[in-house]
mmCIF file of C-alpha atoms in Angstrom:
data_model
loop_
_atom_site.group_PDB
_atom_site.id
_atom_site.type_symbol
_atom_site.label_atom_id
_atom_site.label_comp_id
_atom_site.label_asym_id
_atom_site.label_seq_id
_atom_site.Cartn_x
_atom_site.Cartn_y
_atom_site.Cartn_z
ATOM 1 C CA UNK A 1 0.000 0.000 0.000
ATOM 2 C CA UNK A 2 2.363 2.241 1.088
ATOM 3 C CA UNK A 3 4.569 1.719 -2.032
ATOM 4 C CA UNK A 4 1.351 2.764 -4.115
ATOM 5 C CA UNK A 5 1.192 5.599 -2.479
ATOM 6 C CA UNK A 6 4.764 6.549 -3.147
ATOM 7 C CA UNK A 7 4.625 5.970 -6.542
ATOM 8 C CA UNK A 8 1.717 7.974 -7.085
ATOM 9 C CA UNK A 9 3.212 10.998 -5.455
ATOM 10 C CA UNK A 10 6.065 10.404 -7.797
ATOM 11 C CA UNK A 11 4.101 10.036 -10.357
ATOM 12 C CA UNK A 12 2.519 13.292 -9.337
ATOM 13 C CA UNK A 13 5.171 15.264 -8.630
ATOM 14 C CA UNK A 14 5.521 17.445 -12.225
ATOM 15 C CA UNK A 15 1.737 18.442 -10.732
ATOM 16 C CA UNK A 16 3.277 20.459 -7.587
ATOM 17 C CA UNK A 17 4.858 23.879 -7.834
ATOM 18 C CA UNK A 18 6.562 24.918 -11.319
ATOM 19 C CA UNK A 19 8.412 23.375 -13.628
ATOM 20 C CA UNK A 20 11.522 25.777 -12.335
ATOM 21 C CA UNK A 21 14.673 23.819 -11.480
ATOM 22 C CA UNK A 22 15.252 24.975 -7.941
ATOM 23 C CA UNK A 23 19.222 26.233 -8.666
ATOM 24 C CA UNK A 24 17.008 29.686 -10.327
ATOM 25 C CA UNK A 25 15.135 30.117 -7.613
ATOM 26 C CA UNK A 26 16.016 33.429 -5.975
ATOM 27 C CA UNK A 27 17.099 32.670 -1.799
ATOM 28 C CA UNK A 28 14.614 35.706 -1.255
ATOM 29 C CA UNK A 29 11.210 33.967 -0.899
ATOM 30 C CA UNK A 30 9.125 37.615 -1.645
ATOM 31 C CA UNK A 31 11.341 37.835 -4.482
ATOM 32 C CA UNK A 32 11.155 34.458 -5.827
ATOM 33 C CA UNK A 33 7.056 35.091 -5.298
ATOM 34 C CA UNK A 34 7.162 38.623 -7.472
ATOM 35 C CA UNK A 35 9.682 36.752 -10.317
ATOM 36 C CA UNK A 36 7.253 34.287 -10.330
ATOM 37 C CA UNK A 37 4.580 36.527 -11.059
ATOM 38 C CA UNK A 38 6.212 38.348 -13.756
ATOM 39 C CA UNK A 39 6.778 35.213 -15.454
ATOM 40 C CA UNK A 40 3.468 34.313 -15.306
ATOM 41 C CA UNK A 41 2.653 37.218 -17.398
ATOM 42 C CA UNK A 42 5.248 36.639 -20.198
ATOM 43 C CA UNK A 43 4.481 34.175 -23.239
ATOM 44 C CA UNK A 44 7.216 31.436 -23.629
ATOM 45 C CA UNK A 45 7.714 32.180 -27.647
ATOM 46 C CA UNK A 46 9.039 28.758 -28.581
ATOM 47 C CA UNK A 47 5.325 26.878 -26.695
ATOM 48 C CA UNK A 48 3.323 30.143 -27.216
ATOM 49 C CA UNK A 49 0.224 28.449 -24.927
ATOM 50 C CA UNK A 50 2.401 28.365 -21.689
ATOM 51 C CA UNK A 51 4.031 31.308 -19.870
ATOM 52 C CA UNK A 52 7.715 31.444 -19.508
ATOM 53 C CA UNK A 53 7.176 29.883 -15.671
ATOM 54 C CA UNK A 54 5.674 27.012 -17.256
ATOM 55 C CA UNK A 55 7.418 26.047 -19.975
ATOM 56 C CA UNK A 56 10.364 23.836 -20.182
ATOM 57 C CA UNK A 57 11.962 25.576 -23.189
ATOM 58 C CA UNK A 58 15.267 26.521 -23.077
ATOM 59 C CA UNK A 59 14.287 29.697 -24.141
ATOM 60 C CA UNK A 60 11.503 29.979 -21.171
ATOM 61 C CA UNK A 61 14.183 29.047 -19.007
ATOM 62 C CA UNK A 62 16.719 31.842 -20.013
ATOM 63 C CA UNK A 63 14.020 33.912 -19.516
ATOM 64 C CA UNK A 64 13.531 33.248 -16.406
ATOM 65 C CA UNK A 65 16.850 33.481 -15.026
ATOM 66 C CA UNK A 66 16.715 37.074 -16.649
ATOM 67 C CA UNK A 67 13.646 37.914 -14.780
ATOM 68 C CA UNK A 68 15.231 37.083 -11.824
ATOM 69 C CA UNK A 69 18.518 38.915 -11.633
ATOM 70 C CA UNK A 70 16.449 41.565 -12.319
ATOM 71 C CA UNK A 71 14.298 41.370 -9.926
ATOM 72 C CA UNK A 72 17.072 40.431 -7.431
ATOM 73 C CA UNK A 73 19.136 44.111 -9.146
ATOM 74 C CA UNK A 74 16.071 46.065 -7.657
ATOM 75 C CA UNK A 75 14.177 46.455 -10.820
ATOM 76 C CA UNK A 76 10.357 46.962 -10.499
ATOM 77 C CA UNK A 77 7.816 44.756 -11.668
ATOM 78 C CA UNK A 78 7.023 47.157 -14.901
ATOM 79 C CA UNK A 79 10.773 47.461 -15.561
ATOM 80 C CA UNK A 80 10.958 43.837 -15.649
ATOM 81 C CA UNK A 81 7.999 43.234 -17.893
ATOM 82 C CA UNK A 82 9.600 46.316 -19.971
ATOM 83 C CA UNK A 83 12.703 44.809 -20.938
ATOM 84 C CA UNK A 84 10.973 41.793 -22.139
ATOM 85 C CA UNK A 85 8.192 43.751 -24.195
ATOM 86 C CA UNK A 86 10.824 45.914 -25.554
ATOM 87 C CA UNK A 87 12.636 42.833 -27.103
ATOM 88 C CA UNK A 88 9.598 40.695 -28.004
ATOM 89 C CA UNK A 89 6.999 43.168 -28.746
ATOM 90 C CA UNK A 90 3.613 42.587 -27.422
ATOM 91 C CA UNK A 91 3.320 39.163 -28.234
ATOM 92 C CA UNK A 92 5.425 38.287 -25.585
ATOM 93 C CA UNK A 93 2.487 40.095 -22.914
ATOM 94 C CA UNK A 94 0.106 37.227 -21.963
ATOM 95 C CA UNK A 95 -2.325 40.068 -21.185
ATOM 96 C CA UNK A 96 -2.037 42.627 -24.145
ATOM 97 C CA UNK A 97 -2.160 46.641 -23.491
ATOM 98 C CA UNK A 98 -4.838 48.692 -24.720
ATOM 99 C CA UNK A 99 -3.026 50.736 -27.849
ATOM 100 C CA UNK A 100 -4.254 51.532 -30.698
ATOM 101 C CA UNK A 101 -3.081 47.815 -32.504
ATOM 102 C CA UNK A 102 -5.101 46.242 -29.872
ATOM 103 C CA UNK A 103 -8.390 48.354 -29.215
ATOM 104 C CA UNK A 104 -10.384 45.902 -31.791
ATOM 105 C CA UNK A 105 -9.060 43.085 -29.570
ATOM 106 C CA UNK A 106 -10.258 44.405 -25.988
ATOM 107 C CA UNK A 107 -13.100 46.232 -27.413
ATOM 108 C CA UNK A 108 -14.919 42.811 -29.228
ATOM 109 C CA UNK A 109 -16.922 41.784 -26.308
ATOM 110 C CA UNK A 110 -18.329 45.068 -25.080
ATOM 111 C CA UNK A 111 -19.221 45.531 -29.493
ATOM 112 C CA UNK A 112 -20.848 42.079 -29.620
ATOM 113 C CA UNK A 113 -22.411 42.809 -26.268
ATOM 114 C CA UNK A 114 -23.704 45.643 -27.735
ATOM 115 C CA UNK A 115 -24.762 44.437 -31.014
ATOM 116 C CA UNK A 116 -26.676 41.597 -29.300
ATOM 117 C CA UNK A 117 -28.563 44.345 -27.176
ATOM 118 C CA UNK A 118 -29.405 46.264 -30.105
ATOM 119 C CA UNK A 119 -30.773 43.799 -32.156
ATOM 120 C CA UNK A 120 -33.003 42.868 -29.150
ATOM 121 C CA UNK A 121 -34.558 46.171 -28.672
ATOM 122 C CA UNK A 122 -35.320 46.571 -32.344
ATOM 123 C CA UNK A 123 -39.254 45.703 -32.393
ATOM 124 C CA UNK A 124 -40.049 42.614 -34.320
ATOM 125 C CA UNK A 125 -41.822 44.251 -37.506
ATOM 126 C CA UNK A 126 -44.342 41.659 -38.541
ATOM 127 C CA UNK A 127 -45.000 41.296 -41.898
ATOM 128 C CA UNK A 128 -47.600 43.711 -43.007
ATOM 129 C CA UNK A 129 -51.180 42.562 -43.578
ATOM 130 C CA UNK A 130 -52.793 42.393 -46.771
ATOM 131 C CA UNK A 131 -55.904 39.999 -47.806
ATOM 132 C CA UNK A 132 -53.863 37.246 -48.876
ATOM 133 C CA UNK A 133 -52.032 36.771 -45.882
ATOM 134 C CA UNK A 134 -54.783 37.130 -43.135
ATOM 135 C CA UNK A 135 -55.578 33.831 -42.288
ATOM 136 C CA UNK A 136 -59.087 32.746 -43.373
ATOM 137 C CA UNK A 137 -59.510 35.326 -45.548
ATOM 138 C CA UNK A 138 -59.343 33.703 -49.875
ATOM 139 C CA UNK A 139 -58.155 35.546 -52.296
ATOM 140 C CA UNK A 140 -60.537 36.281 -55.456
ATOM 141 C CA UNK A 141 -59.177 32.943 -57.570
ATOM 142 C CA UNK A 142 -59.948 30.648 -54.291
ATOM 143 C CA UNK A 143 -63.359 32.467 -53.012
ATOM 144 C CA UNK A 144 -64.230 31.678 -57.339
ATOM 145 C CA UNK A 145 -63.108 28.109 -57.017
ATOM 146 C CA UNK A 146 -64.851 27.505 -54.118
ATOM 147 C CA UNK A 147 -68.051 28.849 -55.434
ATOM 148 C CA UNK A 148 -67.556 27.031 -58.506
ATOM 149 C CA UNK A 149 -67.428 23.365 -55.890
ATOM 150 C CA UNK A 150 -69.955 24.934 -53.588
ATOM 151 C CA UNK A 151 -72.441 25.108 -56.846
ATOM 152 C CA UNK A 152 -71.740 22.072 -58.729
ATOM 153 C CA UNK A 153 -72.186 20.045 -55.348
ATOM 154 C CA UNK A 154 -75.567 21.311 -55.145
ATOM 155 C CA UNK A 155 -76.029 21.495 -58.468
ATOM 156 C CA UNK A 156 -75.596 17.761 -58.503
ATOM 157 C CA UNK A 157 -77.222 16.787 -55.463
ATOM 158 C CA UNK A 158 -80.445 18.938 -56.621
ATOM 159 C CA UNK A 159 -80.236 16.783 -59.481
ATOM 160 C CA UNK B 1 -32.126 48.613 -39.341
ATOM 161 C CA UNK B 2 -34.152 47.211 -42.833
ATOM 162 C CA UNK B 3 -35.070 43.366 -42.700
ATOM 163 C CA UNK B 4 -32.804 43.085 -45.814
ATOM 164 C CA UNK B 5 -29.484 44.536 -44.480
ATOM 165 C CA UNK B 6 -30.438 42.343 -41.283
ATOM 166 C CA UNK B 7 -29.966 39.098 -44.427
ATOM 167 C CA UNK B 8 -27.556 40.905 -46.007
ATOM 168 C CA UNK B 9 -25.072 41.836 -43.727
ATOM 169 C CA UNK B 10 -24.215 38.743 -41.984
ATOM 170 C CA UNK B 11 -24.251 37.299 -45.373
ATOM 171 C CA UNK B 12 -21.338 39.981 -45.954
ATOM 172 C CA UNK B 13 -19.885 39.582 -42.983
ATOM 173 C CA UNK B 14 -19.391 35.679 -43.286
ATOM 174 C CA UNK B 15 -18.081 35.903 -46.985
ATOM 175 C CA UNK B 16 -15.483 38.320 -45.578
ATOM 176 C CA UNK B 17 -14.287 35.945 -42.846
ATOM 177 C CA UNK B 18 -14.385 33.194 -45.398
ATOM 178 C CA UNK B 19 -12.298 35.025 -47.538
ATOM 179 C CA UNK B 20 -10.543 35.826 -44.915
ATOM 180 C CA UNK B 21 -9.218 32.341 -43.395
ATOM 181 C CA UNK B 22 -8.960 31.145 -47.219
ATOM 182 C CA UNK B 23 -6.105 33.917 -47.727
ATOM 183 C CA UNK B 24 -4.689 32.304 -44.572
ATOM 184 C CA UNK B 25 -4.462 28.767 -45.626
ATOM 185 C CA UNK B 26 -3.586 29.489 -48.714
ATOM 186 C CA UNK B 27 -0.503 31.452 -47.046
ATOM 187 C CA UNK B 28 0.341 28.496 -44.954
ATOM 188 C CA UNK B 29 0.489 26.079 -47.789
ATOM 189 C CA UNK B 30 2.537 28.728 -49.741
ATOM 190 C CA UNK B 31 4.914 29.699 -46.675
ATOM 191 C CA UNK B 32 3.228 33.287 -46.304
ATOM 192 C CA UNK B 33 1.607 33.211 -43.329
ATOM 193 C CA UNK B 34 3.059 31.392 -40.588
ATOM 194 C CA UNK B 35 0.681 31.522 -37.470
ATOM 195 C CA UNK B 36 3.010 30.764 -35.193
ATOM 196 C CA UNK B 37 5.467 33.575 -36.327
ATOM 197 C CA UNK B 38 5.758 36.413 -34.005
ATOM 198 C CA UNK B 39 6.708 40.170 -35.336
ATOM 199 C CA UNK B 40 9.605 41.022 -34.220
ATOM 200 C CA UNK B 41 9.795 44.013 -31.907
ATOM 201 C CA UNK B 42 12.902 45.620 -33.689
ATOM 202 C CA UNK B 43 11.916 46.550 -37.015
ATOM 203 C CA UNK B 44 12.741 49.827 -38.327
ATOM 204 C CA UNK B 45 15.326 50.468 -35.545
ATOM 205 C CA UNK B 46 19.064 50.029 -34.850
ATOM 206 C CA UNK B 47 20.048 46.580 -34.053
ATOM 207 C CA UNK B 48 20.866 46.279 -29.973
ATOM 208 C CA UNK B 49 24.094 46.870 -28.189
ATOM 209 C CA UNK B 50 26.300 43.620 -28.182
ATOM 210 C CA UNK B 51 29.828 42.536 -28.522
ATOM 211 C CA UNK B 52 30.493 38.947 -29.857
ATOM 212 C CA UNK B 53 33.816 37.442 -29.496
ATOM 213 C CA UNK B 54 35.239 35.616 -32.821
ATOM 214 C CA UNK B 55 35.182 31.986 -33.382
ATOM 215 C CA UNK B 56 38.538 30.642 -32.154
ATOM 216 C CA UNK B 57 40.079 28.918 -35.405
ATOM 217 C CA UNK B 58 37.533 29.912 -37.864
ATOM 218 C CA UNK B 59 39.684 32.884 -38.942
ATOM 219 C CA UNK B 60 36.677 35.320 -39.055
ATOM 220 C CA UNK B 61 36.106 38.313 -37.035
ATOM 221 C CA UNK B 62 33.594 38.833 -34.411
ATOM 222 C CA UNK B 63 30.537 40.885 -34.417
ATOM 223 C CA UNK B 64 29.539 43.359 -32.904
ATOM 224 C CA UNK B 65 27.171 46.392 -33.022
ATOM 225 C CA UNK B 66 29.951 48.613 -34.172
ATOM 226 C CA UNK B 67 29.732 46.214 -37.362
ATOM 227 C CA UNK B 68 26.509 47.087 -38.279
ATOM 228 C CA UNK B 69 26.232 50.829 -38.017
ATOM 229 C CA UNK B 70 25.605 52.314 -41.054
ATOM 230 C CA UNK B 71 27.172 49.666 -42.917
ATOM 231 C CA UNK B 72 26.611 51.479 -46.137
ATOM 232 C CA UNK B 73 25.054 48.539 -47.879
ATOM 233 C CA UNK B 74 22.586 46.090 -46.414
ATOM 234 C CA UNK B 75 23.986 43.293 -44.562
ATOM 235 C CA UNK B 76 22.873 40.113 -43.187
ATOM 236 C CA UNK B 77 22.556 38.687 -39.524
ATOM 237 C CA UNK B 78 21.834 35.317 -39.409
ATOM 238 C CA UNK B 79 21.318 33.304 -36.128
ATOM 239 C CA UNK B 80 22.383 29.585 -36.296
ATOM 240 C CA UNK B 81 23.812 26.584 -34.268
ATOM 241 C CA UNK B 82 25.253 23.666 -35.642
ATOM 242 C CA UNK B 83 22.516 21.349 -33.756
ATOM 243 C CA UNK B 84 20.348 23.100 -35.501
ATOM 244 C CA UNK B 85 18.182 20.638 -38.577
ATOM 245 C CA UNK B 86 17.044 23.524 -40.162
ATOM 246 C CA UNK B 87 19.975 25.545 -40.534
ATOM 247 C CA UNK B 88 21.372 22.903 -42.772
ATOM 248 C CA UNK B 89 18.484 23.192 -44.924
ATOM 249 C CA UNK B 90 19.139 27.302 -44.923
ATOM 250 C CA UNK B 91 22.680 26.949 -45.547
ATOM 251 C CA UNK B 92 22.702 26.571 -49.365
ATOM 252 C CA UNK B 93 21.392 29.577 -49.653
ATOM 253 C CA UNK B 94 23.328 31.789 -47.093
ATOM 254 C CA UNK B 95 26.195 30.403 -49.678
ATOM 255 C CA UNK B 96 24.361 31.884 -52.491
ATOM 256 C CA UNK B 97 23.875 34.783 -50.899
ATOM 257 C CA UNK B 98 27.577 35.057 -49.704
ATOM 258 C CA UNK B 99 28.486 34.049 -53.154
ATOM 259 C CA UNK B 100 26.691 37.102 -55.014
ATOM 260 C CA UNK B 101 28.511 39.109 -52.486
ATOM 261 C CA UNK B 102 25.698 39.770 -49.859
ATOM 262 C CA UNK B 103 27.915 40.528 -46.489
ATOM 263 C CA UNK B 104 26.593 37.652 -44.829
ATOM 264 C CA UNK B 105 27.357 37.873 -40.767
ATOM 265 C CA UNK B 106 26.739 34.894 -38.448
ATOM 266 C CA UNK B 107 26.318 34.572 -34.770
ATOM 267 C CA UNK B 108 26.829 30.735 -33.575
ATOM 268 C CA UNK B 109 23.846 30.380 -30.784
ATOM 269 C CA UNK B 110 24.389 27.874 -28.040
ATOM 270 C CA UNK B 111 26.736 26.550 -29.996
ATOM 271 C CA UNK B 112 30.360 24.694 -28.990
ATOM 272 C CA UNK B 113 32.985 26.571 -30.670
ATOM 273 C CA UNK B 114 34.306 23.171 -31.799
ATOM 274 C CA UNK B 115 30.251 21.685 -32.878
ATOM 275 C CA UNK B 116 30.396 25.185 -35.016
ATOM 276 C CA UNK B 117 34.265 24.223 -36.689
ATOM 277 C CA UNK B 118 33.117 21.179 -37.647
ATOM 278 C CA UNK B 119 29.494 22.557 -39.316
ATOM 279 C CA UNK B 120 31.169 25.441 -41.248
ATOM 280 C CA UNK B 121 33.778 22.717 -42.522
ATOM 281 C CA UNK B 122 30.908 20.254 -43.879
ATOM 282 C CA UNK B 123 28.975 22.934 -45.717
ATOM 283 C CA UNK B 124 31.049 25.705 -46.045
ATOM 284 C CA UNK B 125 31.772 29.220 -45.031
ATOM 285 C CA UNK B 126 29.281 32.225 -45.966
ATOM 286 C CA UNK B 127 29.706 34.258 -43.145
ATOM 287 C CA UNK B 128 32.442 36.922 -43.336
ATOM 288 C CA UNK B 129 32.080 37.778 -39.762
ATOM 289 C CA UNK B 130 31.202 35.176 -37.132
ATOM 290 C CA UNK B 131 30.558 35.567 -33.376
ATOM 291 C CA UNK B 132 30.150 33.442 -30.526
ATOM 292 C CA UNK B 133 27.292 33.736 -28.673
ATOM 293 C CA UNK B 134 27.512 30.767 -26.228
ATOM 294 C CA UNK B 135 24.908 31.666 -23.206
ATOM 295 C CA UNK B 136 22.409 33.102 -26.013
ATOM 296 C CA UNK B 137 22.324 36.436 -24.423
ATOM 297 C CA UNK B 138 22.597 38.841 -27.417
ATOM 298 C CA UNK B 139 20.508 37.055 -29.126
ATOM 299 C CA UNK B 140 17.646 37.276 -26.488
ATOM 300 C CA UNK B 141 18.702 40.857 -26.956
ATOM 301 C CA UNK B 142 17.966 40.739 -30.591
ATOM 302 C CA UNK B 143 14.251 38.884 -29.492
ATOM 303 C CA UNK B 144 15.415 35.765 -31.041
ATOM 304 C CA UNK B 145 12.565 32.940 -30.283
ATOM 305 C CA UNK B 146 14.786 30.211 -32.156
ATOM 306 C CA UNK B 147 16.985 29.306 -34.612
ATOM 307 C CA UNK B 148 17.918 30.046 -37.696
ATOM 308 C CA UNK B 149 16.931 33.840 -37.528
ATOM 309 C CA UNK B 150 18.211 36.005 -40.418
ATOM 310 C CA UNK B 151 18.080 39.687 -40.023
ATOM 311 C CA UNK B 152 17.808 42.448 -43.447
ATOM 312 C CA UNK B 153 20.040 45.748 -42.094
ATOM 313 C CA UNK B 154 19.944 48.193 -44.490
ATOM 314 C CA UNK B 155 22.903 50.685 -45.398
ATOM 315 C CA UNK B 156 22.053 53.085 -42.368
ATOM 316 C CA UNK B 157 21.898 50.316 -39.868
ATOM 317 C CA UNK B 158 18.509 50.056 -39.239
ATOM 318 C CA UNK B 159 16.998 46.548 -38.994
ATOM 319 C CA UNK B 160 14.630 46.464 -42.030
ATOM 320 C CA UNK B 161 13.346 42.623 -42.307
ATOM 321 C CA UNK B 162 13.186 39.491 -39.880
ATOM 322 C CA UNK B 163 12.988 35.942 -41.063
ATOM 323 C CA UNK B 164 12.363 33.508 -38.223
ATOM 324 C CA UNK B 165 12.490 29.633 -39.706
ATOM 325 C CA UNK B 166 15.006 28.354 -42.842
ATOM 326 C CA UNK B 167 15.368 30.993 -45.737
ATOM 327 C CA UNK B 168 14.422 28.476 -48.703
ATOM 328 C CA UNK B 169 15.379 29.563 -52.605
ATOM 329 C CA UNK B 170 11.238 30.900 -52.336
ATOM 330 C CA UNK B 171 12.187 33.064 -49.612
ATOM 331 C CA UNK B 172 15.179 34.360 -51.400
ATOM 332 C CA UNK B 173 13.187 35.098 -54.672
ATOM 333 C CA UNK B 174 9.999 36.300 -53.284
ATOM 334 C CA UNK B 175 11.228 38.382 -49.688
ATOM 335 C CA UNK B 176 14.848 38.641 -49.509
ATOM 336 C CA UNK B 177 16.364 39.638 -53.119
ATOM 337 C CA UNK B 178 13.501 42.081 -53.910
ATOM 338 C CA UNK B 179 14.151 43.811 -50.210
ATOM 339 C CA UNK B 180 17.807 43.623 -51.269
ATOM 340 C CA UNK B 181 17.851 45.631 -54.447
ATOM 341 C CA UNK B 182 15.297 48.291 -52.789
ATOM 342 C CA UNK B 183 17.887 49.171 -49.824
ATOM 343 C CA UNK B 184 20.872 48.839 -52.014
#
């Protein structure tokens, strides 16, 4: 049983805490916190789904150790995140700023939104009435028709 | 809002869209439109500060930024390592290039000096400057994602053009020899 156990926390041990090797991590442990949330924002460009404190890349990981003596030199969070953007453009930003390349981006739900509620309020025109399209009512060609059947059927039966 | 522009307009909008993600595929099948390529963040500015020692045996210089200031005539960068598949697929044409006397300049990323020797030997030397860029530090400062990365500077030493991936003989014809002859 108890071997079970252990290998099931082995198995489950990529699950716990990052995939950071612990020789980066900064002795500081509010440090090591604040690197870890600037990497958190950054994209890893070589996985592009997973921020550089997730990724394994080599890339990720150089990243990271950049983030880190910076953060350990002083630097502040947006100073950080700065020197990355300024190398990688915003692609690299997990969460994107609002300039004038992304307005379409952050403004799409509050448009849609919008839209939606527009097309909502506009009153459901119904299509307008004319004789043909109230029901019950014939138009001339049926109302002849039918008094052609009513006729002949009495017509015949009279007969 | 008329009940025919409420037909017609998603009807327009749809077409456009499908239009749209058709230019896209086709651009993936054709090589123009990567979705996984990022822009790089140093177009139409000066390449960053770095310093590159040479590659010890090569008999090339090294690079640096002073290299690349106002160089008077565009000049390639190009970012490769010798463990590297795809820069063995590139390298033909960097020898082309080098061989219709573009000023090719390499910088060996994450790559042993010796691992470098040995690739250069096998298929040849374009660059005319080569330096060693073993931690991949100056090329983080370039915003390199991977390798090969091949960088357009034009005679005033501004970075003008960024291919991330192999250059193939397409690239050359359709990207790299028209953007040559416009910043010559």
């Amino acid at each position: 049983m108890i071997r079970v156990l252990a290998l099931l926390l082995a198995l489950a041990g990529p699950a716990f805490g990052a995939v950071g090797d612990p020789a980066l991590q900064l002795p500081d442990a509010a440090q090591e916190e604040r690197a870890r949330g600037i990497g958190r924002e950054l994209r890893c460009l070589v996985c592009q789904n997973q921020s550089i404190e997730d990724s394994d890349a080599d890339l990720a990981r150089d990243l990271r150790r950049i983030v880190r003596e910076q953060v350990s030199a002083g630097r502040s969070d947006a100073e950080v995140v700065g020197f990355v953007h300024r190398r990688y453009g915003d692609f690299v930003l997990l969460r994107p700023r609002f300039s004038a390349a992304t307005a379409l981006l952050w403004a799409t739900p509050a448009v849609a939104l919008l839209a939606g509620g527009l097309r909502r309020r506009a009153p459901r025109r119904r299509p307008a009435a004319s004789a043909a399209s109230v029901p019950g009512a014939l138009t001339e060609a049926e109302r002849a028709r039918l008094a052609r059947l009513e006729g002949g059927a009495g017509g015949d039966r009279a007969a | 809002m008329s009940r025919r522009a409420l037909l017609v307009l998603p009807a327009l909008a749809a077409g456009g869209a499908g239009l749209g993600f058709f230019a896209m595929l086709r651009g993936m099948g054709t090589g123009g439109y990567d979705p996984r390529g990022v822009p790089s963040a140093l177009l139409g500015k000066a390449p960053p500060e770095f310093q590159l020692p040479p590659l010890e045996g090569a008999g090339l210089p090294g690079l640096a930024l002073s290299d690349l200031r106002a160089p008077g005539r565009p000049v390639l960068v190009n970012f490769f390592a010798s463990w590297c598949v795809p820069c063995v697929i590139e390298h033909p044409q960097l020898m082309r290039l080098s061989r219709d006397g573009v000023p090719v300049f390499g910088v060996g990323y994450k790559d042993q000096p010796a691992d470098s020797r040995r690739f250069l030997e096998r298929h040849g030397n374009p660059y005319a400057r080569l330096g060693v860029d073993l931690p991949g530090r100056a090329a983080i400062d370039w915003g390199l994602y991977g390798v090969p990365e091949t960088y357009l500077i034009d005679r005033g030493g501004i970075i003008r053009w960024r291919w991330a991936g192999p250059m193939t003989e397409d690239t050359l014809r359709a990207e790299l020899v028209p953007l040559l002859r416009r910043h010559a």
